[in-house]
Structure formats: structure tokens, C-alpha cells
């Protein structure tokens, strides 16, 4: 599924990487624990988290995920968005809670990682 | 005998959460420029990042040495921190002594050391309570796990 479809489906706002919404997403990793993301991400996933500090983007970069989606309307500050742009990681935010996001994406055929 | 190709030493500043992870990002850039295999690079930077975060969270300061040979990448991380009283316990997934502040940073869920071990081909931890901890990790260049 294209990141652009995920954006529409989850009514997201794009905070960084508007030009990269054509990337394909097939797997998802979701957690507020960064070590959990590092342990399970295999690279190229969509990362869903409620943690909006600089470490979320740092983790995304180290783990090699394709994009970051912040849930429950949590917005990172400017410095974090700038850092994501610098690392070329698209960043989206939705008002939806993590459980609902995962349910919707699972129903559309996206897979988790383990 | 492996031939040493590169050695870089980094200083890690303890308790500085804003800068935490910068060294690992730098290592990623260095290894990428050297065209290290992507799976190997990924394992290496995950180990570096978890180790760096541990130093930032628990110690006043630490050092990280990155050594690249024609066969492997070695990371040696040493800190002046509180030390680990029971290393076997610390290696168990889910065991953590992290504070709420560390958890708010997204770390301290008891996965750091197990994550480092999982991503290394050779791994060992030495620690002395009240003095500090040393972590040694080696990742083979031909490993693609």
C-alpha cells in the first residue's frame, strides 16, 4: 500500500516528506518503546509510535524504517521535524489511537513484524 | 590475522538526552560511506545505538571505539557508571532498572542488552559495581542474519 493511501485512510497530516508519499509499505512496527522498534523492525516498515521526541526519529533512522506515524494527535516539535527532513524520513500525524490504526491497517492487508 | 582498516574513538556524554544517538548516526554515515553490507551495517548501528543510550542513561561519561578490519566490525563501549550487579539478570528481556525519565525517552524497557547480543556475533559484558561497565561486540562482515 502506498503511504499516500495510508495518509488518506487514517486522515493524517503530513509534517515531513510530502514528496515521498509514493513509497510502498507492506509491514508495520508499532510501539512506544524504541528498543522494541529496534528489535523487531527489519527495515522499510511504517513505524507507529506515540513517542514524539528526537529519539523517535533517531530510532527510525537506525532501524531503517521507511516512515514514521505519530498517533493520538501527538505532534513532535519543530526540531524533530527538521531532523526527520534531514534524514529524509516522511512524518505523518493522525488523531487516531494506536489500536485503531493497527486494526485498520491490518484489515487492509498490512502485516506486522516479529 | 585480521587487518585493521579503521579505528575511531568517540566520547559519550552521560545524561545528555538531546545528543544521545549522535555517535551512532555518525557511525552509520561512516560505514555507509565505506559501502559495508547493509544488513551488517544495520546490526552494527543498532548495537552502537543501544550501547550509547545505556551510557547516556546510566553513566556520567563513556567512550566508544569502532574498529573495522577486513573480517569484522568491533564496538568497545566503556563507561564510568554505577555498574551492573547481576549481568545474567540484566541480559534477561524485560528486566530493567530504568527510571521514569528514561522510559519517557522511549528506552529502559529491558531490551537494550538482549538487543545488542542478538545483533552481535560475539558479545560480552564486564562490569564492576561503583566503577563502570564495558561492552564488547563483534559483527562479522560476512554475517547477514
CSV table of N, CA, C and O in Angstrom, one decimal, chain A residues 9-105:
chain,number,residue,atom,x,y,z
A,9,UNK,N,-6.5,7.1,4.5
A,9,UNK,CA,-7.2,6.2,5.3
A,9,UNK,C,-7.3,6.6,6.8
A,9,UNK,O,-8.3,6.5,7.4
A,10,UNK,N,-6.2,7.1,7.3
A,10,UNK,CA,-6.1,7.4,8.7
A,10,UNK,C,-6.2,9.0,8.9
A,10,UNK,O,-6.0,9.4,10.0
A,11,UNK,N,-6.6,9.7,7.9
A,11,UNK,CA,-6.8,11.1,7.9
A,11,UNK,C,-5.6,11.8,8.6
A,11,UNK,O,-5.7,12.5,9.6
A,12,UNK,N,-4.5,11.6,8.0
A,12,UNK,CA,-3.2,12.1,8.5
A,12,UNK,C,-2.9,13.5,8.0
A,12,UNK,O,-3.3,13.9,6.9
A,13,UNK,N,-2.1,14.2,8.8
A,13,UNK,CA,-1.5,15.4,8.3
A,13,UNK,C,0.0,15.0,8.1
A,13,UNK,O,0.6,14.3,8.8
A,14,UNK,N,0.6,15.5,7.0
A,14,UNK,CA,2.0,15.2,6.7
A,14,UNK,C,2.8,16.4,7.2
A,14,UNK,O,2.7,17.5,6.9
A,15,UNK,N,3.8,16.0,8.1
A,15,UNK,CA,4.7,17.0,8.7
A,15,UNK,C,6.0,17.1,8.0
A,15,UNK,O,6.7,18.1,8.1
A,16,UNK,N,6.4,16.0,7.3
A,16,UNK,CA,7.7,16.0,6.6
A,16,UNK,C,7.6,14.9,5.5
A,16,UNK,O,6.9,13.9,5.7
A,17,UNK,N,8.2,15.2,4.4
A,17,UNK,CA,8.3,14.2,3.3
A,17,UNK,C,7.1,14.1,2.4
A,17,UNK,O,6.8,13.0,1.9
A,18,UNK,N,6.4,15.2,2.2
A,18,UNK,CA,5.2,15.3,1.3
A,18,UNK,C,5.6,14.7,-0.1
A,18,UNK,O,4.7,14.0,-0.7
A,19,UNK,N,6.8,14.9,-0.5
A,19,UNK,CA,7.3,14.4,-1.8
A,19,UNK,C,7.5,12.9,-1.9
A,19,UNK,O,7.8,12.3,-2.9
A,20,UNK,N,7.5,12.2,-0.7
A,20,UNK,CA,7.8,10.8,-0.7
A,20,UNK,C,6.6,9.9,-0.4
A,20,UNK,O,6.8,8.8,0.0
A,21,UNK,N,5.4,10.4,-0.6
A,21,UNK,CA,4.2,9.6,-0.3
A,21,UNK,C,4.0,8.4,-1.2
A,21,UNK,O,3.1,7.7,-1.0
A,22,UNK,N,4.8,8.3,-2.3
A,22,UNK,CA,4.6,7.3,-3.2
A,22,UNK,C,5.3,6.0,-2.8
A,22,UNK,O,5.2,5.0,-3.5
A,23,UNK,N,6.0,6.0,-1.7
A,23,UNK,CA,6.7,4.8,-1.2
A,23,UNK,C,5.7,3.7,-0.8
A,23,UNK,O,4.6,4.0,-0.4
A,24,UNK,N,6.1,2.4,-1.1
A,24,UNK,CA,5.2,1.3,-0.7
A,24,UNK,C,5.5,0.8,0.7
A,24,UNK,O,6.6,0.7,1.1
A,25,UNK,N,4.4,0.5,1.4
A,25,UNK,CA,4.5,0.0,2.7
A,25,UNK,C,3.8,-1.4,2.8
A,25,UNK,O,2.6,-1.5,2.3
A,26,UNK,N,4.5,-2.4,3.3
A,26,UNK,CA,3.8,-3.7,3.4
A,26,UNK,C,3.8,-4.2,4.8
A,26,UNK,O,3.0,-5.0,5.2
A,27,UNK,N,4.7,-3.7,5.6
A,27,UNK,CA,4.8,-4.1,7.0
A,27,UNK,C,4.8,-2.9,8.0
A,27,UNK,O,5.2,-1.8,7.6
A,28,UNK,N,4.4,-3.2,9.2
A,28,UNK,CA,4.2,-2.2,10.2
A,28,UNK,C,4.9,-2.6,11.5
A,28,UNK,O,4.8,-3.8,11.9
A,29,UNK,N,5.5,-1.6,12.2
A,29,UNK,CA,6.0,-1.9,13.5
A,29,UNK,C,5.5,-0.8,14.4
A,29,UNK,O,5.6,0.4,14.1
A,30,UNK,N,4.9,-1.2,15.6
A,30,UNK,CA,4.2,-0.2,16.4
A,30,UNK,C,4.6,-0.3,17.8
A,30,UNK,O,4.3,-1.4,18.4
A,31,UNK,N,5.1,0.7,18.4
A,31,UNK,CA,5.4,0.7,19.8
A,31,UNK,C,5.9,2.1,20.3
A,31,UNK,O,6.4,2.9,19.5
A,32,UNK,N,5.7,2.3,21.6
A,32,UNK,CA,6.3,3.5,22.2
A,32,UNK,C,7.7,3.2,22.8
A,32,UNK,O,8.4,4.1,23.2
A,33,UNK,N,8.1,1.9,22.8
A,33,UNK,CA,9.4,1.5,23.3
A,33,UNK,C,10.4,1.5,22.1
A,33,UNK,O,10.2,0.7,21.2
A,34,UNK,N,11.4,2.3,22.1
A,34,UNK,CA,12.3,2.3,21.0
A,34,UNK,C,13.1,1.1,20.8
A,34,UNK,O,13.5,0.7,19.7
A,35,UNK,N,13.5,0.4,21.9
A,35,UNK,CA,14.2,-0.8,21.8
A,35,UNK,C,13.4,-1.9,21.1
A,35,UNK,O,13.9,-2.8,20.5
A,36,UNK,N,12.1,-1.8,21.3
A,36,UNK,CA,11.2,-2.8,20.7
A,36,UNK,C,11.2,-2.6,19.2
A,36,UNK,O,11.2,-3.5,18.4
A,37,UNK,N,11.2,-1.3,18.8
A,37,UNK,CA,11.3,-1.0,17.3
A,37,UNK,C,12.6,-1.5,16.8
A,37,UNK,O,12.6,-2.2,15.8
A,38,UNK,N,13.7,-1.3,17.5
A,38,UNK,CA,15.0,-1.7,17.1
A,38,UNK,C,15.1,-3.2,17.0
A,38,UNK,O,15.8,-3.8,16.2
A,39,UNK,N,14.4,-3.9,17.9
A,39,UNK,CA,14.4,-5.4,18.0
A,39,UNK,C,13.6,-6.0,16.9
A,39,UNK,O,14.0,-7.1,16.4
A,40,UNK,N,12.5,-5.4,16.5
A,40,UNK,CA,11.6,-6.1,15.5
A,40,UNK,C,11.6,-5.6,14.1
A,40,UNK,O,11.3,-6.3,13.2
A,41,UNK,N,12.0,-4.3,14.0
A,41,UNK,CA,11.9,-3.8,12.6
A,41,UNK,C,13.0,-4.5,11.7
A,41,UNK,O,14.1,-4.7,12.2
A,42,UNK,N,12.6,-4.8,10.5
A,42,UNK,CA,13.6,-5.4,9.6
A,42,UNK,C,14.0,-4.5,8.6
A,42,UNK,O,14.8,-4.8,7.7
A,43,UNK,N,13.5,-3.3,8.6
A,43,UNK,CA,13.8,-2.2,7.7
A,43,UNK,C,12.6,-2.0,6.6
A,43,UNK,O,12.0,-3.0,6.3
A,44,UNK,N,12.4,-0.8,6.2
A,44,UNK,CA,11.3,-0.4,5.3
A,44,UNK,C,9.9,-0.5,5.8
A,44,UNK,O,9.0,-0.3,5.0
A,45,UNK,N,9.7,-0.7,7.1
A,45,UNK,CA,8.4,-0.7,7.7
A,45,UNK,C,7.8,0.8,7.9
A,45,UNK,O,8.6,1.7,7.8
A,46,UNK,N,6.5,0.8,8.1
A,46,UNK,CA,5.9,2.0,8.7
A,46,UNK,C,6.1,1.9,10.2
A,46,UNK,O,5.7,0.9,10.8
A,47,UNK,N,6.6,2.9,10.9
A,47,UNK,CA,6.7,2.9,12.3
A,47,UNK,C,5.6,3.7,12.9
A,47,UNK,O,5.5,4.9,12.6
A,48,UNK,N,4.8,3.1,13.8
A,48,UNK,CA,3.8,3.9,14.5
A,48,UNK,C,4.2,4.0,16.0
A,48,UNK,O,4.5,3.1,16.6
A,49,UNK,N,4.1,5.3,16.5
A,49,UNK,CA,4.5,5.5,17.9
A,49,UNK,C,3.8,6.7,18.4
A,49,UNK,O,3.3,7.6,17.7
A,50,UNK,N,3.8,6.7,19.8
A,50,UNK,CA,3.2,7.9,20.4
A,50,UNK,C,4.4,8.7,21.0
A,50,UNK,O,4.1,9.7,21.7
A,51,UNK,N,5.6,8.3,20.8
A,51,UNK,CA,6.8,9.0,21.4
A,51,UNK,C,7.2,10.0,20.3
A,51,UNK,O,7.6,9.6,19.2
A,52,UNK,N,7.2,11.3,20.7
A,52,UNK,CA,7.5,12.3,19.7
A,52,UNK,C,8.8,13.0,19.9
A,52,UNK,O,9.1,14.0,19.2
A,53,UNK,N,9.7,12.5,20.8
A,53,UNK,CA,10.9,13.2,20.9
A,53,UNK,C,11.9,12.9,19.8
A,53,UNK,O,11.7,12.1,18.9
A,54,UNK,N,13.1,13.5,19.9
A,54,UNK,CA,14.1,13.3,18.9
A,54,UNK,C,14.6,11.8,18.8
A,54,UNK,O,14.9,11.4,17.7
A,55,UNK,N,14.5,11.1,19.8
A,55,UNK,CA,14.9,9.7,19.8
A,55,UNK,C,14.0,8.8,18.9
A,55,UNK,O,14.4,7.8,18.4
A,56,UNK,N,12.7,9.3,18.7
A,56,UNK,CA,11.9,8.5,17.8
A,56,UNK,C,12.4,8.6,16.4
A,56,UNK,O,12.4,7.5,15.7
A,57,UNK,N,12.9,9.7,15.9
A,57,UNK,CA,13.4,9.8,14.6
A,57,UNK,C,14.8,9.2,14.5
A,57,UNK,O,15.2,8.5,13.5
A,58,UNK,N,15.6,9.3,15.6
A,58,UNK,CA,16.9,8.7,15.6
A,58,UNK,C,16.7,7.1,15.5
A,58,UNK,O,17.4,6.5,14.8
A,59,UNK,N,15.7,6.6,16.2
A,59,UNK,CA,15.4,5.2,16.2
A,59,UNK,C,15.0,4.8,14.8
A,59,UNK,O,15.4,3.7,14.2
A,60,UNK,N,14.1,5.6,14.2
A,60,UNK,CA,13.6,5.3,12.8
A,60,UNK,C,14.8,5.2,11.8
A,60,UNK,O,14.9,4.3,11.0
A,61,UNK,N,15.7,6.1,12.0
A,61,UNK,CA,16.9,6.2,11.1
A,61,UNK,C,17.8,4.9,11.3
A,61,UNK,O,18.2,4.3,10.4
A,62,UNK,N,18.1,4.6,12.6
A,62,UNK,CA,18.9,3.5,12.9
A,62,UNK,C,18.3,2.2,12.5
A,62,UNK,O,18.9,1.3,11.9
A,63,UNK,N,17.0,2.0,12.7
A,63,UNK,CA,16.3,0.8,12.4
A,63,UNK,C,16.0,0.7,10.9
A,63,UNK,O,15.7,-0.4,10.4
A,64,UNK,N,16.1,1.8,10.2
A,64,UNK,CA,15.9,1.8,8.7
A,64,UNK,C,14.5,1.7,8.3
A,64,UNK,O,14.2,1.2,7.2
A,65,UNK,N,13.5,2.3,9.1
A,65,UNK,CA,12.1,2.2,8.7
A,65,UNK,C,11.9,3.3,7.6
A,65,UNK,O,12.7,4.2,7.5
A,66,UNK,N,10.8,3.1,6.9
A,66,UNK,CA,10.5,4.0,5.7
A,66,UNK,C,9.8,5.3,6.1
A,66,UNK,O,10.0,6.3,5.4
A,67,UNK,N,9.0,5.2,7.2
A,67,UNK,CA,8.2,6.4,7.5
A,67,UNK,C,7.8,6.3,9.0
A,67,UNK,O,7.7,5.2,9.5
A,68,UNK,N,7.5,7.5,9.6
A,68,UNK,CA,7.0,7.5,11.0
A,68,UNK,C,5.6,8.1,11.0
A,68,UNK,O,5.3,9.1,10.4
A,69,UNK,N,4.7,7.4,11.8
A,69,UNK,CA,3.4,7.9,12.0
A,69,UNK,C,3.1,8.1,13.5
A,69,UNK,O,3.2,7.1,14.3
A,70,UNK,N,2.9,9.3,13.9
A,70,UNK,CA,2.6,9.6,15.3
A,70,UNK,C,1.1,9.5,15.5
A,70,UNK,O,0.3,10.1,14.8
A,71,UNK,N,0.7,8.8,16.6
A,71,UNK,CA,-0.7,8.5,16.9
A,71,UNK,C,-1.2,9.5,17.9
A,71,UNK,O,-0.5,10.2,18.5
A,72,UNK,N,-2.5,9.3,18.2
A,72,UNK,CA,-3.3,10.1,19.2
A,72,UNK,C,-3.0,11.6,19.1
A,72,UNK,O,-3.0,12.3,20.2
A,73,UNK,N,-2.8,12.1,17.9
A,73,UNK,CA,-2.6,13.6,17.7
A,73,UNK,C,-1.4,14.2,18.3
A,73,UNK,O,-1.3,15.4,18.4
A,74,UNK,N,-0.4,13.3,18.7
A,74,UNK,CA,0.8,13.9,19.3
A,74,UNK,C,1.7,14.4,18.3
A,74,UNK,O,2.1,13.7,17.3
A,75,UNK,N,2.1,15.6,18.5
A,75,UNK,CA,3.0,16.3,17.4
A,75,UNK,C,4.4,16.5,18.0
A,75,UNK,O,4.5,17.1,19.1
A,76,UNK,N,5.3,16.2,17.2
A,76,UNK,CA,6.7,16.5,17.6
A,76,UNK,C,7.0,18.0,17.4
A,76,UNK,O,6.3,18.7,16.7
A,77,UNK,N,8.0,18.5,18.1
A,77,UNK,CA,8.3,19.9,17.9
A,77,UNK,C,9.2,20.1,16.7
A,77,UNK,O,9.6,19.2,16.0
A,78,UNK,N,9.4,21.4,16.3
A,78,UNK,CA,10.0,21.8,15.1
A,78,UNK,C,11.3,21.1,14.8
A,78,UNK,O,11.7,20.7,13.7
A,79,UNK,N,12.1,21.0,15.9
A,79,UNK,CA,13.5,20.5,15.8
A,79,UNK,C,13.4,19.0,15.4
A,79,UNK,O,14.3,18.6,14.6
A,80,UNK,N,12.4,18.3,15.9
A,80,UNK,CA,12.3,16.9,15.5
A,80,UNK,C,11.9,16.7,14.0
A,80,UNK,O,12.4,15.9,13.3
A,81,UNK,N,11.0,17.6,13.6
A,81,UNK,CA,10.5,17.6,12.2
A,81,UNK,C,11.7,17.9,11.2
A,81,UNK,O,11.9,17.3,10.2
A,82,UNK,N,12.5,18.9,11.6
A,82,UNK,CA,13.7,19.3,10.8
A,82,UNK,C,14.6,18.1,10.7
A,82,UNK,O,15.2,17.9,9.7
A,83,UNK,N,14.8,17.4,11.8
A,83,UNK,CA,15.7,16.3,11.9
A,83,UNK,C,15.2,15.2,10.9
A,83,UNK,O,16.0,14.6,10.2
A,84,UNK,N,13.9,15.0,10.9
A,84,UNK,CA,13.3,13.9,10.1
A,84,UNK,C,13.5,14.3,8.6
A,84,UNK,O,13.9,13.5,7.7
A,85,UNK,N,13.4,15.6,8.3
A,85,UNK,CA,13.6,16.1,6.9
A,85,UNK,C,15.0,15.8,6.5
A,85,UNK,O,15.3,15.4,5.4
A,86,UNK,N,15.9,16.1,7.4
A,86,UNK,CA,17.4,16.0,7.2
A,86,UNK,C,17.7,14.5,6.9
A,86,UNK,O,18.5,14.2,6.0
A,87,UNK,N,17.0,13.6,7.6
A,87,UNK,CA,17.2,12.1,7.4
A,87,UNK,C,16.3,11.6,6.3
A,87,UNK,O,16.3,10.4,6.0
A,88,UNK,N,15.5,12.4,5.7
A,88,UNK,CA,14.6,12.0,4.6
A,88,UNK,C,13.6,10.9,5.1
A,88,UNK,O,13.5,9.9,4.4
A,89,UNK,N,13.1,11.1,6.2
A,89,UNK,CA,12.1,10.2,6.7
A,89,UNK,C,10.7,10.9,6.8
A,89,UNK,O,10.6,11.9,7.5
A,90,UNK,N,9.7,10.4,6.0
A,90,UNK,CA,8.4,11.1,6.0
A,90,UNK,C,7.8,11.0,7.4
A,90,UNK,O,7.9,9.9,8.0
A,91,UNK,N,7.1,12.0,7.8
A,91,UNK,CA,6.5,12.0,9.1
A,91,UNK,C,5.0,12.4,9.0
A,91,UNK,O,4.7,13.4,8.4
A,92,UNK,N,4.1,11.6,9.5
A,92,UNK,CA,2.7,11.8,9.5
A,92,UNK,C,2.1,11.8,10.9
A,92,UNK,O,2.7,11.2,11.8
A,93,UNK,N,1.0,12.5,11.1
A,93,UNK,CA,0.4,12.5,12.4
A,93,UNK,C,-1.1,12.3,12.2
A,93,UNK,O,-1.7,12.8,11.3
A,94,UNK,N,-1.7,11.5,13.1
A,94,UNK,CA,-3.2,11.3,13.0
A,94,UNK,C,-3.8,11.4,14.4
A,94,UNK,O,-3.0,11.2,15.4
A,95,UNK,N,-5.0,11.7,14.5
A,95,UNK,CA,-5.7,11.8,15.8
A,95,UNK,C,-6.1,10.5,16.3
A,95,UNK,O,-6.4,10.3,17.5
A,96,UNK,N,-6.0,9.4,15.5
A,96,UNK,CA,-6.5,8.1,15.9
A,96,UNK,C,-5.5,7.5,16.9
A,96,UNK,O,-4.3,7.8,17.0
A,97,UNK,N,-6.1,6.6,17.7
A,97,UNK,CA,-5.2,5.9,18.7
A,97,UNK,C,-4.5,4.7,18.1
A,97,UNK,O,-5.0,4.2,17.0
A,98,UNK,N,-3.5,4.2,18.7
A,98,UNK,CA,-2.7,3.1,18.1
A,98,UNK,C,-3.5,1.9,17.8
A,98,UNK,O,-3.3,1.3,16.7
A,99,UNK,N,-4.4,1.5,18.7
A,99,UNK,CA,-5.1,0.2,18.5
A,99,UNK,C,-6.0,0.3,17.2
A,99,UNK,O,-6.0,-0.6,16.4
A,100,UNK,N,-6.6,1.5,17.0
A,100,UNK,CA,-7.5,1.6,15.9
A,100,UNK,C,-6.7,1.7,14.6
A,100,UNK,O,-7.0,1.1,13.6
A,101,UNK,N,-5.5,2.4,14.6
A,101,UNK,CA,-4.7,2.5,13.4
A,101,UNK,C,-4.2,1.1,13.0
A,101,UNK,O,-4.3,0.7,11.8
A,102,UNK,N,-3.8,0.3,14.0
A,102,UNK,CA,-3.3,-1.1,13.7
A,102,UNK,C,-4.4,-1.9,13.1
A,102,UNK,O,-4.2,-2.7,12.2
A,103,UNK,N,-5.6,-1.8,13.7
A,103,UNK,CA,-6.7,-2.6,13.2
A,103,UNK,C,-7.1,-2.3,11.8
A,103,UNK,O,-7.3,-3.2,11.0
A,104,UNK,N,-7.1,-1.0,11.5
A,104,UNK,CA,-7.5,-0.5,10.1
A,104,UNK,C,-6.4,-1.0,9.1
A,104,UNK,O,-6.8,-1.6,8.1
A,105,UNK,N,-5.1,-0.9,9.5
A,105,UNK,CA,-4.1,-1.3,8.5
A,105,UNK,C,-4.0,-2.8,8.4
A,105,UNK,O,-3.8,-3.3,7.3
